[in-house]
Amino acid sequence: LSSHPEVRAAAAAAAAEHGCGPRSSALVCGHTEWHESLARRLARLKHADACELFPTGFAANAAVLGALATSPGCAIFSDALNHASIVDGARLAAKGAGAALHIYRHNDLAHLERLLSASAAPRKLIVSDSVFSMDGDAADAAGLAALRDRHGALLVLDEAHATLVYGEGGGGVAEQAGVADRVDVSVGTLSKAFGAHGGFVACSSPLHQLLLSRGRAGIY
């Protein structure tokens, strides 16, 4: 899609009409009508209430983890083979906010359950790629959703490599597994199957408002 004539023509028309867009963050300047239309369509694709746009998928993950893991009372549980953007976002949250960071063995949900059971953190955040970028294997989305329910955790699923590839409507691994409604935050990128550029986060309306005002990677 990145070199498709219709995509190239549409990008050129958008640049001619809007220039390079607002010169500040969405929190300050808002979006163009085209950005708003894109966000609404991505939210529908992900079966979510709302969607926030970011300059890259890397920025999206950094913003999510920075906004959700904000104190020593937060614990992040991250797959050992997660994307570098998740790794760096989790490390920043651990260093900056004092959140506890736990790494579970790749796709080992028994290990993840033991770590969750041993944690007394009031807020638990499970973070995983849905399709892992280097190995190409998929997470057990249904199993992650079950652990999310059992332990009262938030589930963040990075669907960068699965969006438009998995699921009946292209919604990703969570859609294919029938658990899209139990994923609290779905992170995606426009630079893979979409053939464009940018990142996004689909979530509930309250979480969207939190990201808009506290997601540093999308503000500064």
Coordinates of C-alpha atoms in Angstrom, one line a residue, residues 17-157:
E17 CA -5.0 21.0 1.8
H18 CA -3.6 20.8 5.4
G19 CA 0.1 21.4 5.1
C20 CA 2.0 19.5 7.8
G21 CA -0.9 19.7 10.3
P22 CA -1.1 21.5 13.7
R23 CA 2.2 22.7 15.1
S24 CA 1.6 21.4 18.6
S25 CA 0.1 18.4 20.3
A26 CA -3.5 17.3 20.1
L27 CA -3.9 18.4 23.7
V28 CA -3.1 22.0 22.7
C29 CA -4.2 22.3 19.1
G30 CA -6.5 19.3 18.4
H31 CA -6.5 17.4 15.1
T32 CA -7.6 18.1 11.6
E33 CA -10.9 16.7 10.5
W34 CA -9.0 14.0 8.6
H35 CA -7.1 13.0 11.8
E36 CA -10.5 12.8 13.7
S37 CA -12.0 10.7 10.9
L38 CA -9.0 8.3 11.0
A39 CA -9.2 8.0 14.8
R40 CA -12.9 7.1 14.6
R41 CA -12.3 4.5 12.0
L42 CA -9.4 2.9 13.9
A43 CA -11.6 2.8 17.1
R44 CA -14.3 0.9 15.1
L45 CA -11.6 -1.5 13.7
K46 CA -10.5 -2.2 17.2
H47 CA -14.0 -2.5 18.8
A48 CA -13.1 0.4 21.1
D49 CA -14.8 3.6 22.3
A50 CA -12.0 6.0 21.3
C51 CA -8.6 6.2 19.7
E52 CA -5.7 8.6 20.1
L53 CA -3.1 9.1 17.3
F54 CA 0.7 9.3 17.9
P55 CA 3.6 10.1 15.6
T56 CA 4.9 6.5 15.8
G57 CA 4.1 3.2 17.3
F58 CA 7.2 3.6 19.5
A59 CA 5.7 6.9 20.9
A60 CA 2.3 5.2 21.4
N61 CA 3.8 2.5 23.7
A62 CA 6.0 5.0 25.6
A63 CA 2.9 7.1 26.2
V64 CA 0.7 4.2 27.3
L65 CA 3.2 2.9 29.8
G66 CA 4.1 6.3 31.1
A67 CA 0.5 7.3 31.6
L68 CA -0.7 4.0 33.3
A69 CA 2.3 3.1 35.4
T70 CA 2.7 6.3 37.4
S71 CA 3.7 5.2 40.9
P72 CA 5.4 2.5 43.0
G73 CA 1.9 1.1 43.5
C74 CA 1.9 0.0 39.8
A75 CA 3.4 -3.3 38.5
I76 CA 4.2 -4.0 34.9
F77 CA 4.3 -7.6 33.6
S78 CA 6.0 -7.7 30.3
D79 CA 6.8 -10.6 27.9
A80 CA 10.5 -11.3 27.6
L81 CA 10.4 -10.9 23.8
N82 CA 8.3 -7.7 23.6
H83 CA 9.2 -5.0 21.1
A84 CA 11.9 -2.5 22.0
S85 CA 9.2 0.2 22.3
I86 CA 7.5 -1.7 25.1
V87 CA 10.9 -2.5 26.7
D88 CA 12.0 1.1 26.8
G89 CA 8.5 2.4 27.9
A90 CA 8.5 -0.1 30.7
R91 CA 12.0 0.8 31.8
L92 CA 11.2 4.5 31.8
A93 CA 8.1 3.9 33.9
A94 CA 10.1 1.8 36.3
K95 CA 12.9 4.4 36.6
G96 CA 10.8 7.5 36.5
A97 CA 7.7 6.5 38.6
G98 CA 9.1 3.6 40.6
A99 CA 6.8 1.1 39.1
A100 CA 7.7 -2.5 39.6
L101 CA 8.8 -4.3 36.4
H102 CA 8.4 -8.0 36.1
I103 CA 9.6 -9.9 32.9
Y104 CA 7.9 -13.2 32.3
R105 CA 9.3 -16.0 30.1
H106 CA 8.2 -15.7 26.5
N107 CA 4.5 -16.8 26.1
D108 CA 4.7 -18.6 29.4
L109 CA 1.4 -17.9 31.0
A110 CA 2.0 -20.1 34.0
H111 CA 5.1 -18.0 34.8
L112 CA 3.0 -14.9 34.3
E113 CA 0.3 -16.2 36.6
R114 CA 2.9 -16.9 39.4
L115 CA 4.3 -13.4 39.1
L116 CA 0.8 -11.8 39.2
S117 CA -0.2 -13.9 42.2
A118 CA 2.9 -12.9 44.1
S119 CA 2.4 -9.2 43.5
A120 CA 0.5 -7.0 45.9
A121 CA 0.5 -4.0 43.6
P122 CA -2.9 -2.2 43.5
R123 CA -2.5 -1.7 39.7
K124 CA -1.3 -4.5 37.6
L125 CA -0.5 -4.0 33.9
I126 CA 0.0 -6.9 31.6
V127 CA 1.8 -5.9 28.4
S128 CA 2.4 -8.1 25.3
D129 CA 2.9 -8.0 21.6
S130 CA 0.2 -10.0 19.8
V131 CA 2.5 -11.0 17.1
F132 CA 6.2 -10.9 18.0
S133 CA 8.3 -8.9 15.5
M134 CA 11.4 -11.1 15.4
D135 CA 10.1 -14.6 15.9
G136 CA 6.7 -14.1 14.2
D137 CA 4.8 -16.2 16.7
A138 CA 1.6 -15.0 18.3
A139 CA 0.6 -14.5 21.9
D140 CA -2.3 -16.4 23.5
A141 CA -4.7 -13.5 23.6
A142 CA -7.5 -15.6 25.2
G143 CA -5.1 -16.8 27.9
L144 CA -3.9 -13.2 28.6
A145 CA -7.5 -12.0 28.8
A146 CA -8.3 -14.8 31.3
L147 CA -5.3 -13.7 33.5
R148 CA -6.4 -10.1 33.2
D149 CA -9.9 -11.0 34.5
R150 CA -8.6 -13.3 37.3
H151 CA -6.1 -10.8 38.7
G152 CA -8.0 -7.5 38.0
A153 CA -5.2 -6.3 35.8
L154 CA -5.2 -4.0 32.8
L155 CA -4.3 -5.7 29.5
V156 CA -2.2 -3.8 26.9
L157 CA -1.8 -5.6 23.6

